XYZ file of C-alpha atoms in Angstrom:
677
model
C -78.590 -66.086 -65.850
C -74.999 -64.806 -65.806
C -74.431 -64.636 -69.543
C -70.650 -65.029 -69.464
C -70.937 -68.097 -67.257
C -73.614 -69.444 -69.595
C -71.192 -69.179 -72.537
C -68.616 -71.040 -70.442
C -71.009 -73.981 -70.028
C -72.681 -73.250 -66.678
C -76.299 -74.254 -67.251
C -77.648 -74.306 -63.689
C -80.258 -71.628 -64.429
C -81.390 -73.190 -67.705
C -84.497 -75.380 -67.631
C -85.132 -78.622 -69.499
C -87.438 -77.115 -72.130
C -87.170 -74.179 -74.481
C -89.626 -71.389 -73.801
C -91.428 -70.798 -77.090
C -95.036 -70.126 -76.154
C -97.439 -68.110 -74.067
C -99.258 -70.768 -72.109
C -102.232 -69.585 -70.077
C -103.995 -71.595 -67.383
C -107.643 -70.581 -66.989
C -108.767 -70.871 -63.376
C -112.476 -70.478 -62.771
C -115.506 -72.042 -61.223
C -117.353 -74.217 -63.687
C -121.077 -73.851 -64.334
C -121.334 -70.070 -63.851
C -118.541 -69.137 -66.291
C -119.473 -71.407 -69.209
C -120.550 -68.476 -71.424
C -117.291 -66.614 -70.830
C -115.115 -69.634 -71.534
C -117.065 -70.579 -74.652
C -116.700 -67.034 -75.949
C -112.962 -67.026 -75.277
C -112.551 -70.166 -77.356
C -114.654 -68.780 -80.187
C -113.579 -65.151 -80.273
C -110.440 -64.392 -78.274
C -108.009 -67.320 -78.299
C -107.820 -67.417 -82.140
C -106.943 -63.695 -82.129
C -104.251 -64.158 -79.486
C -102.845 -67.166 -81.317
C -102.614 -65.117 -84.509
C -101.092 -62.127 -82.714
C -98.364 -64.122 -80.951
C -97.450 -66.043 -84.097
C -97.381 -63.051 -86.465
C -95.596 -60.596 -84.190
C -93.284 -62.786 -82.123
C -93.203 -66.159 -83.911
C -94.329 -67.906 -80.722
C -97.306 -70.127 -79.929
C -100.328 -69.157 -77.832
C -101.876 -72.006 -75.830
C -104.598 -72.133 -73.223
C -105.392 -74.757 -70.597
C -108.987 -74.841 -69.400
C -109.003 -77.866 -67.127
C -112.732 -77.611 -66.460
C -113.182 -79.368 -69.799
C -111.773 -82.522 -71.256
C -110.578 -84.448 -68.186
C -111.294 -88.103 -68.870
C -113.441 -90.104 -66.459
C -110.361 -92.061 -65.323
C -109.109 -88.891 -63.653
C -112.252 -88.434 -61.593
C -112.522 -92.091 -60.586
C -108.970 -91.985 -59.258
C -109.718 -88.690 -57.478
C -106.785 -87.087 -59.285
C -108.640 -84.041 -60.647
C -106.988 -81.564 -58.258
C -103.488 -82.918 -58.914
C -104.007 -82.781 -62.679
C -105.123 -79.146 -62.461
C -102.257 -78.069 -60.200
C -99.661 -79.900 -62.293
C -100.877 -78.134 -65.419
C -100.898 -74.795 -63.589
C -97.274 -75.374 -62.560
C -96.348 -76.290 -66.141
C -97.864 -73.066 -67.439
C -95.966 -71.105 -64.798
C -92.671 -72.732 -65.772
C -93.082 -72.700 -69.550
C -95.004 -69.554 -70.445
C -92.983 -66.624 -71.754
C -95.543 -64.113 -70.437
C -98.996 -64.524 -68.871
C -99.384 -67.944 -67.277
C -102.685 -67.698 -65.374
C -106.064 -66.030 -65.912
C -108.603 -66.027 -63.081
C -112.374 -65.700 -63.557
C -114.381 -65.254 -60.347
C -117.964 -64.314 -59.614
C -120.250 -65.485 -56.772
C -119.333 -69.174 -56.599
C -116.402 -70.443 -54.546
C -116.213 -73.726 -56.430
C -116.136 -77.442 -55.674
C -114.415 -78.528 -52.478
C -113.235 -82.033 -53.234
C -112.069 -84.630 -50.748
C -108.237 -84.905 -50.849
C -107.044 -87.836 -52.940
C -104.239 -88.413 -50.429
C -103.145 -87.117 -47.025
C -99.799 -87.395 -45.297
C -99.907 -90.249 -42.794
C -98.762 -87.932 -40.007
C -101.697 -85.545 -40.547
C -104.121 -88.440 -41.039
C -103.178 -89.926 -37.665
C -103.808 -86.560 -36.020
C -107.203 -86.313 -37.733
C -108.122 -89.816 -36.558
C -107.048 -89.125 -32.986
C -109.071 -85.896 -32.893
C -112.238 -87.949 -33.480
C -111.745 -90.229 -30.463
C -115.024 -88.962 -28.987
C -116.911 -89.986 -32.120
C -116.043 -93.637 -32.758
C -118.436 -93.898 -35.733
C -116.802 -90.960 -37.528
C -113.324 -92.236 -36.655
C -114.128 -95.700 -38.030
C -115.653 -94.272 -41.207
C -112.573 -92.129 -41.825
C -110.201 -95.062 -41.388
C -112.290 -97.141 -43.796
C -112.155 -94.514 -46.548
C -108.361 -94.238 -46.768
C -105.635 -96.823 -47.222
C -102.036 -96.540 -46.045
C -99.377 -96.471 -48.778
C -95.854 -97.166 -47.525
C -94.229 -96.754 -50.939
C -93.318 -93.204 -49.941
C -90.509 -92.380 -47.529
C -92.976 -90.022 -45.865
C -95.995 -92.314 -45.733
C -99.335 -91.266 -47.222
C -102.897 -92.517 -47.110
C -104.847 -92.689 -50.373
C -108.590 -92.449 -50.899
C -110.095 -95.815 -51.818
C -111.994 -96.457 -55.041
C -115.554 -97.022 -53.886
C -118.637 -97.998 -55.899
C -120.314 -96.104 -58.715
C -120.659 -92.326 -58.990
C -123.986 -92.153 -57.158
C -122.708 -94.174 -54.240
C -119.560 -92.076 -54.112
C -121.456 -88.740 -53.986
C -123.246 -89.650 -50.759
C -120.047 -90.987 -49.195
C -118.061 -87.922 -50.271
C -120.483 -85.508 -48.616
C -120.207 -87.397 -45.334
C -116.416 -87.650 -45.604
C -116.049 -83.924 -46.327
C -117.875 -82.982 -43.128
C -115.823 -85.395 -41.018
C -112.491 -84.207 -42.468
C -113.324 -80.529 -41.942
C -114.491 -81.183 -38.404
C -111.320 -83.133 -37.596
C -109.095 -80.518 -39.253
C -110.694 -77.727 -37.213
C -110.145 -79.642 -33.979
C -106.486 -80.294 -34.854
C -105.969 -76.664 -35.789
C -107.442 -75.496 -32.475
C -105.130 -77.933 -30.694
C -102.231 -76.493 -32.764
C -101.203 -79.926 -34.045
C -101.520 -78.924 -37.728
C -100.647 -75.698 -39.549
C -103.017 -73.202 -41.155
C -102.013 -74.499 -44.574
C -102.714 -78.097 -43.562
C -106.112 -77.129 -42.135
C -107.069 -75.145 -45.252
C -106.424 -78.181 -47.429
C -109.760 -79.590 -46.240
C -111.739 -76.359 -46.630
C -110.506 -74.782 -49.864
C -112.127 -75.244 -53.260
C -110.201 -76.470 -56.292
C -110.380 -72.971 -57.778
C -109.014 -71.382 -54.587
C -106.133 -73.880 -54.500
C -105.300 -72.950 -58.088
C -105.387 -69.234 -57.279
C -103.141 -69.481 -54.227
C -100.758 -71.765 -56.136
C -100.607 -69.259 -59.016
C -99.848 -66.402 -56.603
C -97.092 -68.480 -54.993
C -95.617 -69.475 -58.363
C -95.496 -65.860 -59.494
C -94.268 -64.211 -56.328
C -91.758 -61.525 -57.396
C -92.674 -62.217 -61.059
C -94.888 -59.270 -62.090
C -97.359 -59.081 -64.970
C -98.017 -62.816 -65.328
C -101.543 -63.100 -63.876
C -104.749 -61.408 -65.026
C -107.888 -61.457 -62.868
C -111.497 -60.810 -63.905
C -114.058 -60.292 -61.122
C -117.745 -60.332 -62.060
C -120.517 -59.083 -59.772
C -124.096 -59.929 -60.761
C -126.426 -57.292 -59.333
C -129.529 -59.475 -59.522
C -127.760 -62.628 -58.253
C -130.576 -63.548 -55.829
C -132.946 -63.916 -58.773
C -130.767 -66.578 -60.418
C -130.578 -70.323 -59.773
C -127.786 -72.308 -58.148
C -125.795 -72.371 -61.368
C -124.609 -68.864 -60.495
C -124.628 -68.812 -56.681
C -124.025 -70.997 -53.672
C -127.139 -72.346 -51.941
C -125.507 -74.092 -48.973
C -123.184 -72.788 -46.255
C -123.674 -69.279 -47.627
C -121.904 -67.422 -44.819
C -118.883 -69.736 -44.823
C -118.601 -69.657 -48.617
C -118.894 -65.861 -48.733
C -116.134 -65.520 -46.144
C -113.826 -67.901 -48.055
C -114.577 -66.214 -51.386
C -113.951 -62.746 -49.947
C -110.621 -63.942 -48.514
C -109.595 -65.231 -51.933
C -110.567 -61.990 -53.692
C -108.746 -59.904 -51.072
C -105.606 -61.996 -51.568
C -105.778 -61.265 -55.294
C -106.209 -57.535 -54.725
C -103.266 -57.461 -52.333
C -100.975 -59.540 -54.551
C -101.671 -58.229 -58.062
C -101.163 -54.818 -59.574
C -104.505 -53.022 -59.886
C -103.977 -52.738 -63.656
C -104.149 -56.539 -63.895
C -107.538 -56.772 -62.166
C -110.734 -56.100 -64.134
C -114.087 -55.732 -62.368
C -117.600 -55.768 -63.823
C -121.113 -55.196 -62.557
C -123.945 -56.626 -64.637
C -127.673 -57.200 -64.335
C -127.889 -60.748 -65.678
C -131.580 -60.834 -66.506
C -131.166 -57.716 -68.640
C -130.167 -59.167 -72.036
C -128.823 -55.849 -73.327
C -126.667 -55.345 -70.242
C -125.426 -58.927 -70.455
C -124.400 -58.570 -74.121
C -122.585 -55.336 -73.315
C -120.730 -57.077 -70.476
C -119.631 -59.957 -72.697
C -118.387 -57.586 -75.391
C -116.376 -55.597 -72.823
C -115.020 -58.755 -71.156
C -113.762 -60.258 -74.422
C -112.126 -56.976 -75.457
C -110.502 -56.550 -72.041
C -109.267 -60.140 -72.059
C -107.571 -59.735 -75.438
C -105.978 -56.402 -74.542
C -104.831 -57.592 -71.085
C -102.997 -60.645 -72.456
C -101.621 -58.649 -75.377
C -100.179 -56.006 -73.025
C -98.484 -58.630 -70.863
C -97.102 -60.450 -73.898
C -95.684 -57.186 -75.278
C -94.188 -56.340 -71.877
C -92.348 -59.648 -71.517
C -91.349 -60.103 -75.144
C -89.762 -56.647 -75.206
C -87.474 -57.766 -72.383
C -86.539 -60.908 -74.336
C -86.215 -59.269 -77.729
C -82.418 -58.985 -77.723
C -81.955 -62.593 -76.627
C -84.348 -63.756 -79.363
C -82.100 -62.132 -81.961
C -78.885 -63.619 -80.551
C -78.423 -66.641 -82.828
C -75.356 -67.999 -81.026
C -77.013 -67.671 -77.614
C -80.049 -69.585 -78.881
C -77.871 -72.327 -80.353
C -76.033 -72.782 -77.053
C -79.379 -72.689 -75.229
C -80.728 -75.566 -77.347
C -77.815 -77.759 -76.261
C -77.993 -76.539 -72.651
C -81.630 -77.616 -72.491
C -80.741 -80.982 -74.024
C -77.939 -81.365 -71.485
C -80.209 -80.630 -68.513
C -82.902 -82.931 -69.862
C -80.476 -85.839 -70.205
C -79.104 -85.423 -66.678
C -82.496 -85.495 -64.953
C -82.527 -89.268 -64.637
C -78.828 -89.965 -65.056
C -77.374 -92.568 -62.715
C -73.735 -91.748 -61.904
C -71.518 -94.292 -63.662
C -68.575 -93.693 -61.361
C -66.337 -96.160 -63.186
C -66.798 -94.263 -66.444
C -66.481 -90.827 -64.813
C -63.272 -91.899 -63.096
C -61.709 -92.905 -66.429
C -62.737 -89.582 -67.970
C -61.379 -87.703 -64.945
C -58.023 -89.458 -65.361
C -57.956 -88.356 -68.992
C -58.848 -84.786 -67.998
C -56.050 -84.675 -65.428
C -53.478 -86.230 -67.771
C -51.058 -84.291 -69.972
C -52.410 -85.950 -73.121
C -53.663 -83.611 -75.832
C -55.203 -86.392 -77.892
C -58.971 -86.970 -78.127
C -60.953 -89.191 -75.798
C -63.609 -91.346 -77.474
C -66.606 -92.838 -75.633
C -67.695 -95.970 -77.485
C -70.984 -97.763 -76.905
C -73.981 -99.215 -78.667
C -77.234 -97.265 -78.960
C -79.084 -96.969 -75.672
C -76.067 -97.479 -73.398
C -76.278 -93.915 -72.040
C -73.427 -92.156 -73.874
C -75.364 -88.911 -74.295
C -76.358 -88.846 -70.621
C -72.714 -89.292 -69.634
C -71.652 -86.477 -71.972
C -74.373 -84.235 -70.535
C -73.260 -85.044 -66.995
C -69.695 -84.028 -67.836
C -70.868 -80.432 -68.323
C -71.664 -80.113 -64.622
C -69.170 -82.696 -63.361
C -65.944 -81.409 -64.945
C -65.910 -78.119 -62.948
C -65.872 -80.234 -59.763
C -62.497 -81.637 -60.806
C -60.747 -78.254 -60.788
C -60.022 -75.811 -57.994
C -60.041 -72.727 -60.187
C -63.223 -72.893 -62.265
C -63.267 -69.256 -63.410
C -60.751 -70.134 -66.112
C -62.575 -73.330 -67.180
C -64.940 -73.468 -70.166
C -66.958 -76.481 -71.321
C -68.538 -76.446 -74.788
C -70.968 -79.187 -75.753
C -72.845 -80.017 -78.955
C -75.357 -82.860 -79.230
C -74.970 -83.614 -82.923
C -78.207 -84.354 -84.737
C -80.331 -83.341 -81.737
C -81.201 -79.903 -83.132
C -81.821 -78.625 -86.684
C -78.600 -76.617 -86.521
C -76.439 -79.594 -85.549
C -77.084 -82.309 -88.145
C -74.813 -80.640 -90.733
C -71.338 -80.580 -89.142
C -70.347 -77.164 -90.532
C -72.964 -75.316 -88.483
C -72.058 -76.707 -85.041
C -68.327 -76.290 -85.754
C -68.847 -72.667 -86.777
C -70.943 -72.054 -83.662
C -68.121 -73.571 -81.558
C -65.681 -71.140 -83.178
C -68.038 -68.242 -82.415
C -68.493 -69.395 -78.816
C -64.724 -69.632 -78.266
C -64.270 -66.176 -79.780
C -66.950 -64.818 -77.443
C -65.375 -66.414 -74.347
C -61.831 -65.191 -75.087
C -62.759 -61.978 -76.924
C -61.212 -63.051 -80.221
C -62.269 -61.647 -83.566
C -64.374 -64.143 -85.507
C -62.416 -65.295 -88.595
C -63.612 -63.511 -91.716
C -63.191 -66.610 -93.865
C -64.673 -69.881 -92.644
C -64.523 -71.847 -95.886
C -62.115 -74.317 -94.289
C -63.838 -74.880 -90.942
C -61.396 -77.530 -89.758
C -58.385 -75.278 -90.272
C -60.145 -72.299 -88.668
C -61.123 -74.383 -85.643
C -57.612 -75.758 -85.176
C -56.165 -72.247 -85.426
C -58.629 -70.963 -82.789
C -57.651 -73.836 -80.471
C -54.011 -72.813 -80.666
C -54.802 -69.276 -79.487
C -56.504 -70.277 -76.222
C -54.721 -68.411 -73.393
C -52.332 -70.615 -71.429
C -54.099 -69.622 -68.219
C -57.399 -71.029 -69.496
C -58.714 -74.590 -69.827
C -61.127 -75.462 -72.637
C -63.085 -78.717 -72.969
C -65.035 -79.462 -76.167
C -67.612 -82.274 -76.148
C -69.074 -83.645 -79.393
C -71.829 -86.130 -78.659
C -73.127 -88.742 -81.128
C -71.068 -88.048 -84.225
C -72.850 -91.106 -85.680
C -75.981 -88.920 -85.946
C -74.435 -86.670 -88.587
C -75.357 -86.602 -92.244
C -74.012 -89.460 -94.359
C -71.586 -87.227 -96.264
C -70.034 -85.979 -93.013
C -69.658 -89.527 -91.675
C -68.005 -90.754 -94.840
C -65.507 -87.882 -94.722
C -64.637 -87.608 -91.036
C -61.053 -86.585 -91.773
C -62.134 -83.467 -93.723
C -63.735 -81.784 -90.714
C -62.573 -83.531 -87.535
C -59.791 -81.425 -85.931
C -56.449 -83.160 -85.382
C -54.188 -80.348 -84.114
C -54.616 -79.381 -80.471
C -52.800 -77.263 -77.833
C -50.326 -79.172 -75.707
C -51.829 -79.007 -72.200
C -54.876 -76.788 -71.648
C -57.321 -78.383 -74.074
C -59.400 -81.568 -73.981
C -61.533 -83.015 -76.773
C -64.123 -85.744 -76.026
C -66.229 -87.514 -78.665
C -68.978 -90.102 -78.284
C -70.204 -92.507 -80.951
C -71.453 -95.994 -81.645
C -68.631 -98.220 -82.972
C -70.121 -98.700 -86.447
C -73.128 -97.698 -88.527
C -74.780 -98.963 -91.699
C -74.782 -96.470 -94.581
C -76.299 -97.392 -97.941
C -76.332 -101.057 -96.840
C -72.604 -100.880 -96.124
C -71.290 -100.996 -92.564
C -68.980 -98.077 -91.792
C -66.682 -98.709 -88.831
C -66.512 -95.284 -87.176
C -64.188 -96.636 -84.501
C -61.573 -97.680 -87.067
C -61.954 -94.391 -88.960
C -61.157 -92.468 -85.771
C -58.139 -94.684 -85.097
C -56.870 -94.005 -88.607
C -57.367 -90.239 -88.360
C -55.495 -90.047 -85.053
C -52.914 -92.766 -85.808
C -54.403 -94.889 -83.015
C -53.327 -92.171 -80.561
C -56.671 -91.765 -78.803
C -58.023 -92.542 -75.357
C -60.842 -95.099 -75.706
C -63.485 -95.657 -73.042
C -66.089 -98.340 -73.640
C -69.636 -97.856 -72.337
C -71.084 -101.291 -71.685
C -74.740 -102.192 -71.386
C -76.187 -102.358 -67.911
C -75.964 -105.610 -65.978
C -78.356 -106.823 -63.289
C -76.293 -105.397 -60.433
C -75.929 -101.967 -62.025
C -79.608 -101.872 -62.991
C -80.541 -102.469 -59.340
C -78.234 -99.631 -58.302
C -79.992 -97.390 -60.825
C -83.366 -98.456 -59.393
C -82.246 -97.640 -55.838
C -80.838 -94.284 -56.923
C -84.047 -93.210 -58.689
C -86.225 -94.375 -55.787
C -84.110 -92.286 -53.431
C -84.388 -89.270 -55.750
C -88.184 -89.578 -55.746
C -88.414 -90.285 -51.991
C -90.030 -93.625 -52.689
C -89.550 -97.301 -51.917
C -91.058 -100.608 -53.039
C -92.323 -103.624 -51.155
C -90.222 -106.776 -51.392
C -92.683 -108.448 -53.755
C -92.859 -105.380 -55.999
C -89.103 -105.185 -56.113
C -89.034 -108.798 -57.233
C -91.422 -107.987 -60.109
C -88.937 -105.529 -61.551
C -85.599 -107.150 -60.632
C -86.765 -110.400 -62.201
C -86.865 -108.515 -65.485
C -83.307 -107.325 -64.933
C -82.217 -110.951 -64.568
C -84.114 -112.159 -67.615
C -83.010 -109.272 -69.851
C -79.280 -109.338 -69.037
C -78.284 -108.995 -72.696
C -80.925 -106.372 -73.534
C -80.703 -104.081 -70.495
C -80.375 -100.462 -71.579
C -80.962 -97.218 -69.639
C -84.126 -96.729 -71.719
C -85.580 -100.117 -70.744
C -84.719 -99.588 -67.070
C -86.275 -96.102 -67.192
C -89.466 -97.418 -68.811
C -89.795 -100.142 -66.181
C -89.068 -97.746 -63.343
C -91.620 -95.177 -64.534
C -94.349 -97.769 -64.125
C -93.449 -98.243 -60.453
C -94.380 -94.616 -59.750
C -98.060 -95.581 -59.793
C -97.633 -98.606 -57.499
C -98.945 -98.519 -53.931
C -97.665 -100.715 -51.134
C -101.098 -102.368 -50.976
C -100.821 -103.448 -54.622
C -99.961 -107.096 -54.041
C -101.121 -108.597 -57.335
C -98.942 -107.799 -60.361
C -100.390 -106.682 -63.652
C -99.999 -109.686 -66.010
C -99.251 -107.295 -68.895
C -96.323 -105.826 -66.931
C -94.955 -109.286 -66.153
C -95.186 -110.126 -69.861
C -92.749 -107.338 -70.841
C -89.651 -108.905 -72.378
C -87.728 -106.161 -74.149
C -87.766 -102.403 -74.711
C -90.482 -102.644 -77.361
C -92.784 -104.452 -74.934
C -92.108 -101.804 -72.263
C -93.036 -99.051 -74.737
C -96.251 -100.870 -75.681
C -97.127 -101.217 -71.995
C -96.481 -97.505 -71.406
C -98.678 -96.607 -74.379
C -101.471 -98.811 -73.092
C -101.311 -97.272 -69.606
C -101.390 -93.737 -71.000
C -104.208 -94.786 -73.309
C -106.277 -95.714 -70.280
C -105.507 -92.344 -68.710
C -106.088 -90.129 -71.740
C -108.450 -92.271 -73.808
C -107.122 -95.016 -76.095
C -108.350 -93.457 -79.338
C -106.938 -89.996 -78.617
C -103.602 -91.194 -77.262
C -102.874 -93.926 -79.798
C -103.763 -91.748 -82.775
C -101.769 -88.797 -81.426
C -98.680 -90.987 -81.273
C -99.405 -92.485 -84.711
C -99.728 -89.063 -86.351
C -96.441 -87.926 -84.809
C -94.664 -91.064 -85.969
C -96.091 -91.095 -89.498
C -95.529 -87.383 -90.102
C -91.931 -87.315 -88.940
C -92.629 -84.330 -86.681
C -95.412 -81.752 -86.270
C -95.922 -78.406 -84.597
C -98.458 -78.520 -81.779
C -100.928 -76.440 -83.796
C -100.603 -78.798 -86.759
C -101.158 -81.799 -84.517
C -104.241 -80.217 -82.930
C -105.631 -79.487 -86.403
C -105.115 -83.110 -87.474
C -106.653 -84.483 -84.287
C -109.648 -82.172 -84.717
C -110.242 -83.568 -88.217
C -110.322 -87.157 -86.934
C -113.985 -88.085 -86.410
C -113.146 -91.103 -84.260
C -111.166 -88.915 -81.880
C -113.955 -86.344 -81.676
C -116.504 -89.050 -80.900
C -114.351 -90.380 -78.057
C -113.572 -86.945 -76.615
C -117.017 -85.377 -76.761
C -118.335 -87.999 -74.382
C -116.566 -85.866 -71.754
C -116.514 -82.440 -73.382
C -119.091 -80.294 -75.198
C -117.460 -77.526 -77.263
C -119.026 -74.226 -78.279
C -121.564 -74.864 -81.033
C -119.745 -72.699 -83.593
C -116.299 -74.082 -82.811
C -116.264 -77.853 -83.031
C -112.609 -78.302 -82.098
C -110.524 -80.521 -79.871
C -109.583 -78.664 -76.655
C -105.844 -77.898 -76.490
C -105.763 -79.169 -72.922
C -106.086 -82.785 -74.030
C -102.918 -82.742 -76.115
C -101.041 -80.685 -73.493
C -101.743 -83.336 -70.857
C -100.482 -86.093 -73.167
C -97.367 -84.055 -73.907
C -96.689 -83.600 -70.181
C -96.832 -87.353 -69.579
C -94.743 -88.144 -72.674
C -92.294 -85.267 -72.173
C -89.192 -87.381 -71.577
C -89.930 -89.571 -74.625
C -90.588 -86.737 -77.095
C -88.005 -84.629 -78.931
C -88.695 -80.955 -79.600
C -86.830 -79.164 -82.404
C -87.239 -75.718 -83.916
C -87.963 -75.810 -87.657
C -88.028 -72.293 -89.169
C -88.396 -70.987 -85.601
C -91.522 -73.118 -85.056
C -91.168 -75.784 -82.342
C -91.962 -79.236 -83.716
C -92.561 -82.435 -81.763
C -90.960 -85.749 -82.757
C -91.627 -89.207 -81.354
């Protein structure tokens, strides 16, 4: 990130979440590494968690997706996607190590793809023209979904688990045979062919290598060789297709050796039936694991140490992340942007106020201005945009702190000395404004002033600046028109008019109407490369018509998110979806859907604890969930923890957090990230 550009409000290289943890994805085969993974949970992860927290004030988290995936995931054949999504999250969000690989003699499960691109599927079908029975069977197992711009076929839900196992084995053989034929005919690529031959573990490994290309010291690999492997049962070794599996496993290990630094690869030889040798191996493995992660954490945190200490940089970063998060699903309100552009291009030096009720999208518009305003000027090197989302971070609910940070940011941009006395923040800020070089343009955005503390709202005139430069400065505020304080309605709109003698530019942000909501729907579908059938579109647009007076960006977003799971062959609507009337009903529907995915008891109680507590760190939430007997009963149907560590696996909460990401707020309290619902 170009730091000077970052201070000027260019947030292109900033993500949508603050990096505050080491988040490690554990990729391994399942049955043969149970002892290692149990030992890591018991002995190593607690040490790493303590080390990261005490030394760097960051969290340590692990994701072992071989445990804790609810049965709903397997019945929808989504296991591979869930694993790869979590691997990608770890890669994006971890401050250091993001993947640990454990490999021995097993290659791992090779699951049938949950979906295939329609183009590839047609080629596979055509390649089986000489085997009509196989061709027919293949076509019966998948169903075409036209709700994607690039069509896909999805695996059907068939029978109980026993019935599915026999069908899956047959389907695997047919798909591999067809893929090999297509590859020989050069109609599909090597990558497309490998999709039908690779194990879940291999897919994770190659994805991790791709994610971390040119990003050193983020993967650690442990390779175990059992000398007496032929004496052990199938838990530790492959019993079918031995030659093929050995070749695939060797290819995977060679890729690791070629891609990773040798210092990040640990190898062991052990005679498994020798108890003494096995105990020695485990002791060495656990020590190596701890030291390997510790070394990588130290390496990366040393590089980030200076940034961690830069208070102003971190404050700006908090608002940059909030800005990028809000613009992810923003639908361009061109009418509003055009009015703001006219204000920006005018000679007025008075404030511009965006007025709108809660949920009308004011914050998203303000966030969009950060990236949109530079497009309105030819010379952007002399343009700076400063934004503060008031009340969105711990340092922005008391107005003095964000105003002081704005002063410091301006001083950094223009190389001014920071005023020695900031007792009168309003006066200091106004004085700083007046010293902006005439060749520069500065835009200050204050979002949601209604979110400030009561004392600040009651005394707007004591801190809100009123003196501005004549031409090269613009000041934009957003707020709801009025708010109730101590059972008395305070008209913020009128207060602003009084402070500025009615000399302000006012832009009203109206609620969405049916036409605009449909435009939003079309825009989001295009962004996600999706479409809906006519009947499905009617399901959702009918709600736009019925909720004309209650349509908000939040309600439209909640309704749209549900369409992401619809297939073109879904022709019967869910009665519960049709029953949604307002935003509250849409939230309840979302919660019910995620309850089905994650387990109703675990999901509902996780949300309840967050709501009742008023915010928790992830470690605190995991502790609370672990103490809930009803949650443990529901989870341990799918997951058996180490005997000495009866604790909820972190993975379960992480998956919920991923699905609820856009509806959760994360704030740092005493440098500990806390989650709010």
